[in-house]
Amino acid sequence: MSSVRPFTALDLFRFNATNLDPLTENYDISFYLNYLARWPTYFCAMENASGRIMGYIMGKAEGRSKEWHGHVTALTVAPNYRRLGLAKTMMDELERVTDAVYKGYFVDLYVRVSNEIAIGMYERLGYSVYRRVVDYYSGAKPGEADEDAFDMRKPMKRDKKRESVRENGRNFRVWTGSGFKARQK
């Protein structure tokens, strides 16, 4: 049995095994604490019956007007607990918070274009590619090439006209740096 509960500052000393995945972004403690202080309803841990952290999700609310949305900053499940539906449960909770608490138009997230397993999972959860962000992720090791990200989105109840998604998102590229430039392929 597992349960979703609010993440606490003490969990920062207990979740290392969850972050041992090369596809999981790791941040310094001040980053996690900032999220915990600013968006506590978007920061949850999934734990088993004995209290072991199996995964966590952290996000935030951002944007203005019709761009007001929930953002998934990190979602990870420890390798021993994958393929059990835990990521879906945590995504459902973040979407619920986006709808009920923040009244967002959509939820978005960034995922490496090479992470086909995660992309497939997000698509099954109703997300679609909105755009491709060129060189979003730094190379994993010095000298390695940077990697593009897909910005994936799922409209929430408030986006009745589904204006937050597009059909051809994989072909719509933007470049990081000063003043995002957008171009369709």
PDB file of C-alpha atoms in Angstrom:
ATOM      1  CA  MET A   1       0.000   0.000   0.000  1.00  0.00           C
ATOM      2  CA  SER A   2       1.174   3.515  -0.765  1.00  0.00           C
ATOM      3  CA  SER A   3      -0.043   7.003  -0.006  1.00  0.00           C
ATOM      4  CA  VAL A   4       0.533  10.535  -1.227  1.00  0.00           C
ATOM      5  CA  ARG A   5       1.291  13.076   1.464  1.00  0.00           C
ATOM      6  CA  PRO A   6       2.732  16.585   1.662  1.00  0.00           C
ATOM      7  CA  PHE A   7       6.504  16.729   1.303  1.00  0.00           C
ATOM      8  CA  THR A   8       8.335  18.061   4.384  1.00  0.00           C
ATOM      9  CA  ALA A   9      11.781  19.600   4.840  1.00  0.00           C
ATOM     10  CA  LEU A  10      12.915  16.466   6.691  1.00  0.00           C
ATOM     11  CA  ASP A  11      12.173  14.415   3.558  1.00  0.00           C
ATOM     12  CA  LEU A  12      15.219  16.050   1.975  1.00  0.00           C
ATOM     13  CA  PHE A  13      17.314  13.711   4.148  1.00  0.00           C
ATOM     14  CA  ARG A  14      15.287  10.641   3.139  1.00  0.00           C
ATOM     15  CA  PHE A  15      14.777  10.813  -0.600  1.00  0.00           C
ATOM     16  CA  ASN A  16      18.280  10.225  -1.983  1.00  0.00           C
ATOM     17  CA  ALA A  17      17.504   6.726  -3.303  1.00  0.00           C
ATOM     18  CA  THR A  18      14.710   8.232  -5.374  1.00  0.00           C
ATOM     19  CA  ASN A  19      17.118  10.637  -7.092  1.00  0.00           C
ATOM     20  CA  LEU A  20      19.651   8.015  -8.224  1.00  0.00           C
ATOM     21  CA  ASP A  21      18.360   8.014 -11.789  1.00  0.00           C
ATOM     22  CA  PRO A  22      20.415   9.666 -14.547  1.00  0.00           C
ATOM     23  CA  LEU A  23      17.215  11.187 -16.001  1.00  0.00           C
ATOM     24  CA  THR A  24      16.237  12.791 -12.685  1.00  0.00           C
ATOM     25  CA  GLU A  25      17.305  16.406 -12.305  1.00  0.00           C
ATOM     26  CA  ASN A  26      18.937  17.084  -8.945  1.00  0.00           C
ATOM     27  CA  TYR A  27      18.913  20.477  -7.286  1.00  0.00           C
ATOM     28  CA  ASP A  28      20.579  22.016  -4.260  1.00  0.00           C
ATOM     29  CA  ILE A  29      18.727  22.059  -0.946  1.00  0.00           C
ATOM     30  CA  SER A  30      17.814  25.760  -1.200  1.00  0.00           C
ATOM     31  CA  PHE A  31      15.953  25.048  -4.454  1.00  0.00           C
ATOM     32  CA  TYR A  32      13.800  22.347  -2.829  1.00  0.00           C
ATOM     33  CA  LEU A  33      13.186  24.541   0.232  1.00  0.00           C
ATOM     34  CA  ASN A  34      12.135  27.467  -1.962  1.00  0.00           C
ATOM     35  CA  TYR A  35       9.514  25.286  -3.661  1.00  0.00           C
ATOM     36  CA  LEU A  36       8.369  23.884  -0.347  1.00  0.00           C
ATOM     37  CA  ALA A  37       7.896  27.394   1.067  1.00  0.00           C
ATOM     38  CA  ARG A  38       6.257  28.941  -2.011  1.00  0.00           C
ATOM     39  CA  TRP A  39       4.128  26.074  -3.392  1.00  0.00           C
ATOM     40  CA  PRO A  40       3.616  23.513  -0.612  1.00  0.00           C
ATOM     41  CA  THR A  41       0.433  22.119  -2.198  1.00  0.00           C
ATOM     42  CA  TYR A  42       2.447  21.257  -5.306  1.00  0.00           C
ATOM     43  CA  PHE A  43       5.125  19.288  -3.433  1.00  0.00           C
ATOM     44  CA  CYS A  44       4.147  15.735  -2.471  1.00  0.00           C
ATOM     45  CA  ALA A  45       5.867  12.490  -1.533  1.00  0.00           C
ATOM     46  CA  MET A  46       4.637   8.983  -2.221  1.00  0.00           C
ATOM     47  CA  GLU A  47       5.542   6.586   0.562  1.00  0.00           C
ATOM     48  CA  ASN A  48       4.962   2.922   1.303  1.00  0.00           C
ATOM     49  CA  ALA A  49       3.433   1.433   4.459  1.00  0.00           C
ATOM     50  CA  SER A  50       6.786   1.431   6.261  1.00  0.00           C
ATOM     51  CA  GLY A  51       7.375   5.122   5.511  1.00  0.00           C
ATOM     52  CA  ARG A  52       9.970   4.723   2.738  1.00  0.00           C
ATOM     53  CA  ILE A  53       9.770   7.430   0.068  1.00  0.00           C
ATOM     54  CA  MET A  54       9.016   5.777  -3.267  1.00  0.00           C
ATOM     55  CA  GLY A  55       8.765   8.965  -5.309  1.00  0.00           C
ATOM     56  CA  TYR A  56       7.938  12.633  -5.242  1.00  0.00           C
ATOM     57  CA  ILE A  57       6.530  15.421  -7.367  1.00  0.00           C
ATOM     58  CA  MET A  58       7.238  19.101  -7.109  1.00  0.00           C
ATOM     59  CA  GLY A  59       5.713  21.903  -9.075  1.00  0.00           C
ATOM     60  CA  LYS A  60       4.642  25.501  -9.076  1.00  0.00           C
ATOM     61  CA  ALA A  61       2.031  27.920 -10.391  1.00  0.00           C
ATOM     62  CA  GLU A  62       3.219  30.483 -12.919  1.00  0.00           C
ATOM     63  CA  GLY A  63       2.219  32.683 -15.855  1.00  0.00           C
ATOM     64  CA  ARG A  64      -0.384  35.379 -16.415  1.00  0.00           C
ATOM     65  CA  SER A  65      -3.871  35.515 -17.873  1.00  0.00           C
ATOM     66  CA  LYS A  66      -4.488  32.507 -20.175  1.00  0.00           C
ATOM     67  CA  GLU A  67      -0.898  31.381 -19.563  1.00  0.00           C
ATOM     68  CA  TRP A  68      -1.629  30.886 -15.810  1.00  0.00           C
ATOM     69  CA  HIS A  69      -0.800  27.237 -15.218  1.00  0.00           C
ATOM     70  CA  GLY A  70       0.658  24.503 -13.068  1.00  0.00           C
ATOM     71  CA  HIS A  71       4.182  23.392 -13.905  1.00  0.00           C
ATOM     72  CA  VAL A  72       5.749  20.025 -13.061  1.00  0.00           C
ATOM     73  CA  THR A  73       9.317  20.820 -12.042  1.00  0.00           C
ATOM     74  CA  ALA A  74      10.241  17.284 -11.027  1.00  0.00           C
ATOM     75  CA  LEU A  75       8.532  13.908 -10.967  1.00  0.00           C
ATOM     76  CA  THR A  76      10.491  10.830 -10.061  1.00  0.00           C
ATOM     77  CA  VAL A  77       9.843   7.333  -8.804  1.00  0.00           C
ATOM     78  CA  ALA A  78      12.587   5.152  -7.307  1.00  0.00           C
ATOM     79  CA  PRO A  79      13.610   2.336  -9.685  1.00  0.00           C
ATOM     80  CA  ASN A  80      12.229  -0.420  -7.409  1.00  0.00           C
ATOM     81  CA  TYR A  81       8.738   1.145  -7.503  1.00  0.00           C
ATOM     82  CA  ARG A  82       8.298   1.904 -11.199  1.00  0.00           C
ATOM     83  CA  ARG A  83       5.466   0.582 -13.338  1.00  0.00           C
ATOM     84  CA  LEU A  84       3.059   0.546 -10.371  1.00  0.00           C
ATOM     85  CA  GLY A  85       1.070   3.662 -11.333  1.00  0.00           C
ATOM     86  CA  LEU A  86       2.715   5.904  -8.719  1.00  0.00           C
ATOM     87  CA  ALA A  87       3.646   8.605 -11.237  1.00  0.00           C
ATOM     88  CA  LYS A  88       0.031   8.733 -12.444  1.00  0.00           C
ATOM     89  CA  THR A  89      -1.222   9.099  -8.874  1.00  0.00           C
ATOM     90  CA  MET A  90       1.155  12.000  -8.221  1.00  0.00           C
ATOM     91  CA  MET A  91       0.320  13.663 -11.561  1.00  0.00           C
ATOM     92  CA  ASP A  92      -3.397  13.327 -10.764  1.00  0.00           C
ATOM     93  CA  GLU A  93      -2.777  15.163  -7.477  1.00  0.00           C
ATOM     94  CA  LEU A  94      -0.828  17.972  -9.156  1.00  0.00           C
ATOM     95  CA  GLU A  95      -3.602  18.348 -11.748  1.00  0.00           C
ATOM     96  CA  ARG A  96      -6.228  18.414  -8.989  1.00  0.00           C
ATOM     97  CA  VAL A  97      -4.324  21.199  -7.203  1.00  0.00           C
ATOM     98  CA  THR A  98      -3.975  23.124 -10.480  1.00  0.00           C
ATOM     99  CA  ASP A  99      -7.742  22.932 -11.085  1.00  0.00           C
ATOM    100  CA  ALA A 100      -9.088  23.347  -7.546  1.00  0.00           C
ATOM    101  CA  VAL A 101      -6.539  25.586  -5.795  1.00  0.00           C
ATOM    102  CA  TYR A 102      -4.823  27.656  -8.494  1.00  0.00           C
ATOM    103  CA  LYS A 103      -7.512  27.594 -11.225  1.00  0.00           C
ATOM    104  CA  GLY A 104      -4.891  27.075 -13.919  1.00  0.00           C
ATOM    105  CA  TYR A 105      -5.575  26.789 -17.630  1.00  0.00           C
ATOM    106  CA  PHE A 106      -3.168  23.897 -18.136  1.00  0.00           C
ATOM    107  CA  VAL A 107      -0.336  21.857 -16.655  1.00  0.00           C
ATOM    108  CA  ASP A 108       2.999  21.776 -18.423  1.00  0.00           C
ATOM    109  CA  LEU A 109       6.274  19.930 -18.006  1.00  0.00           C
ATOM    110  CA  TYR A 110       9.586  19.540 -19.780  1.00  0.00           C
ATOM    111  CA  VAL A 111      11.009  16.153 -20.710  1.00  0.00           C
ATOM    112  CA  ARG A 112      14.150  15.135 -22.580  1.00  0.00           C
ATOM    113  CA  VAL A 113      13.323  14.203 -26.184  1.00  0.00           C
ATOM    114  CA  SER A 114      15.338  10.998 -25.668  1.00  0.00           C
ATOM    115  CA  ASN A 115      13.194   9.902 -22.697  1.00  0.00           C
ATOM    116  CA  GLU A 116      10.705   7.917 -24.756  1.00  0.00           C
ATOM    117  CA  ILE A 117       9.336   5.995 -21.761  1.00  0.00           C
ATOM    118  CA  ALA A 118       8.371   9.206 -19.945  1.00  0.00           C
ATOM    119  CA  ILE A 119       6.973  10.792 -23.132  1.00  0.00           C
ATOM    120  CA  GLY A 120       4.768   7.733 -23.680  1.00  0.00           C
ATOM    121  CA  MET A 121       3.551   7.843 -20.081  1.00  0.00           C
ATOM    122  CA  TYR A 122       2.682  11.546 -20.326  1.00  0.00           C
ATOM    123  CA  GLU A 123       0.851  10.973 -23.610  1.00  0.00           C
ATOM    124  CA  ARG A 124      -1.204   8.201 -21.956  1.00  0.00           C
ATOM    125  CA  LEU A 125      -2.046  10.713 -19.200  1.00  0.00           C
ATOM    126  CA  GLY A 126      -3.418  13.148 -21.808  1.00  0.00           C
ATOM    127  CA  TYR A 127      -0.395  15.382 -22.401  1.00  0.00           C
ATOM    128  CA  SER A 128       0.735  16.443 -25.864  1.00  0.00           C
ATOM    129  CA  VAL A 129       3.836  18.166 -27.171  1.00  0.00           C
ATOM    130  CA  TYR A 130       3.321  21.925 -27.346  1.00  0.00           C
ATOM    131  CA  ARG A 131       6.819  22.787 -28.584  1.00  0.00           C
ATOM    132  CA  ARG A 132      10.397  21.579 -28.768  1.00  0.00           C
ATOM    133  CA  VAL A 133      12.879  23.666 -26.771  1.00  0.00           C
ATOM    134  CA  VAL A 134      16.303  23.444 -28.425  1.00  0.00           C
ATOM    135  CA  ASP A 135      19.284  22.753 -26.113  1.00  0.00           C
ATOM    136  CA  TYR A 136      17.151  23.024 -22.968  1.00  0.00           C
ATOM    137  CA  TYR A 137      19.115  20.402 -21.006  1.00  0.00           C
ATOM    138  CA  SER A 138      22.867  20.693 -20.499  1.00  0.00           C
ATOM    139  CA  GLY A 139      24.979  17.718 -21.468  1.00  0.00           C
ATOM    140  CA  ALA A 140      25.123  15.135 -18.677  1.00  0.00           C
ATOM    141  CA  LYS A 141      28.932  15.177 -18.656  1.00  0.00           C
ATOM    142  CA  PRO A 142      31.495  17.787 -19.672  1.00  0.00           C
ATOM    143  CA  GLY A 143      31.878  17.752 -23.436  1.00  0.00           C
ATOM    144  CA  GLU A 144      28.510  16.078 -24.063  1.00  0.00           C
ATOM    145  CA  ALA A 145      26.067  17.834 -26.348  1.00  0.00           C
ATOM    146  CA  ASP A 146      23.073  19.652 -24.929  1.00  0.00           C
ATOM    147  CA  GLU A 147      19.678  17.999 -25.410  1.00  0.00           C
ATOM    148  CA  ASP A 148      16.333  19.347 -26.545  1.00  0.00           C
ATOM    149  CA  ALA A 149      13.216  19.149 -24.394  1.00  0.00           C
ATOM    150  CA  PHE A 150       9.578  18.694 -25.265  1.00  0.00           C
ATOM    151  CA  ASP A 151       7.303  21.172 -23.501  1.00  0.00           C
ATOM    152  CA  MET A 152       4.246  18.965 -22.950  1.00  0.00           C
ATOM    153  CA  ARG A 153       0.853  20.306 -21.893  1.00  0.00           C
ATOM    154  CA  LYS A 154      -2.522  19.117 -20.753  1.00  0.00           C
ATOM    155  CA  PRO A 155      -5.482  21.515 -20.668  1.00  0.00           C
ATOM    156  CA  MET A 156      -7.411  21.859 -17.423  1.00  0.00           C
ATOM    157  CA  LYS A 157     -11.140  22.573 -16.955  1.00  0.00           C
ATOM    158  CA  ARG A 158     -10.634  26.335 -17.210  1.00  0.00           C
ATOM    159  CA  ASP A 159      -9.296  25.998 -20.794  1.00  0.00           C
ATOM    160  CA  LYS A 160     -12.661  25.183 -22.324  1.00  0.00           C
ATOM    161  CA  LYS A 161     -11.482  26.024 -25.866  1.00  0.00           C
ATOM    162  CA  ARG A 162      -8.227  24.013 -25.516  1.00  0.00           C
ATOM    163  CA  GLU A 163      -6.140  27.068 -26.437  1.00  0.00           C
ATOM    164  CA  SER A 164      -3.169  25.813 -24.407  1.00  0.00           C
ATOM    165  CA  VAL A 165      -2.412  22.925 -26.775  1.00  0.00           C
ATOM    166  CA  ARG A 166      -1.576  22.655 -30.476  1.00  0.00           C
ATOM    167  CA  GLU A 167      -1.635  19.924 -33.094  1.00  0.00           C
ATOM    168  CA  ASN A 168       1.888  20.230 -34.486  1.00  0.00           C
ATOM    169  CA  GLY A 169       3.922  20.816 -31.343  1.00  0.00           C
ATOM    170  CA  ARG A 170       6.790  18.505 -32.297  1.00  0.00           C
ATOM    171  CA  ASN A 171       7.440  20.735 -35.330  1.00  0.00           C
ATOM    172  CA  PHE A 172       7.341  24.022 -33.407  1.00  0.00           C
ATOM    173  CA  ARG A 173      10.844  24.861 -32.146  1.00  0.00           C
ATOM    174  CA  VAL A 174      12.017  27.557 -29.783  1.00  0.00           C
ATOM    175  CA  TRP A 175      15.559  28.401 -28.792  1.00  0.00           C
ATOM    176  CA  THR A 176      16.694  29.177 -25.256  1.00  0.00           C
ATOM    177  CA  GLY A 177      18.652  32.282 -24.465  1.00  0.00           C
ATOM    178  CA  SER A 178      17.726  35.922 -24.685  1.00  0.00           C
ATOM    179  CA  GLY A 179      14.244  36.363 -26.105  1.00  0.00           C
ATOM    180  CA  PHE A 180      12.951  32.929 -27.094  1.00  0.00           C
ATOM    181  CA  LYS A 181      12.746  32.775 -30.873  1.00  0.00           C
ATOM    182  CA  ALA A 182      10.023  30.566 -32.227  1.00  0.00           C
ATOM    183  CA  ARG A 183      10.034  28.880 -35.610  1.00  0.00           C
ATOM    184  CA  GLN A 184       8.028  26.131 -37.194  1.00  0.00           C
ATOM    185  CA  LYS A 185       9.896  23.459 -39.096  1.00  0.00           C
TER     186      LYS A 185
END
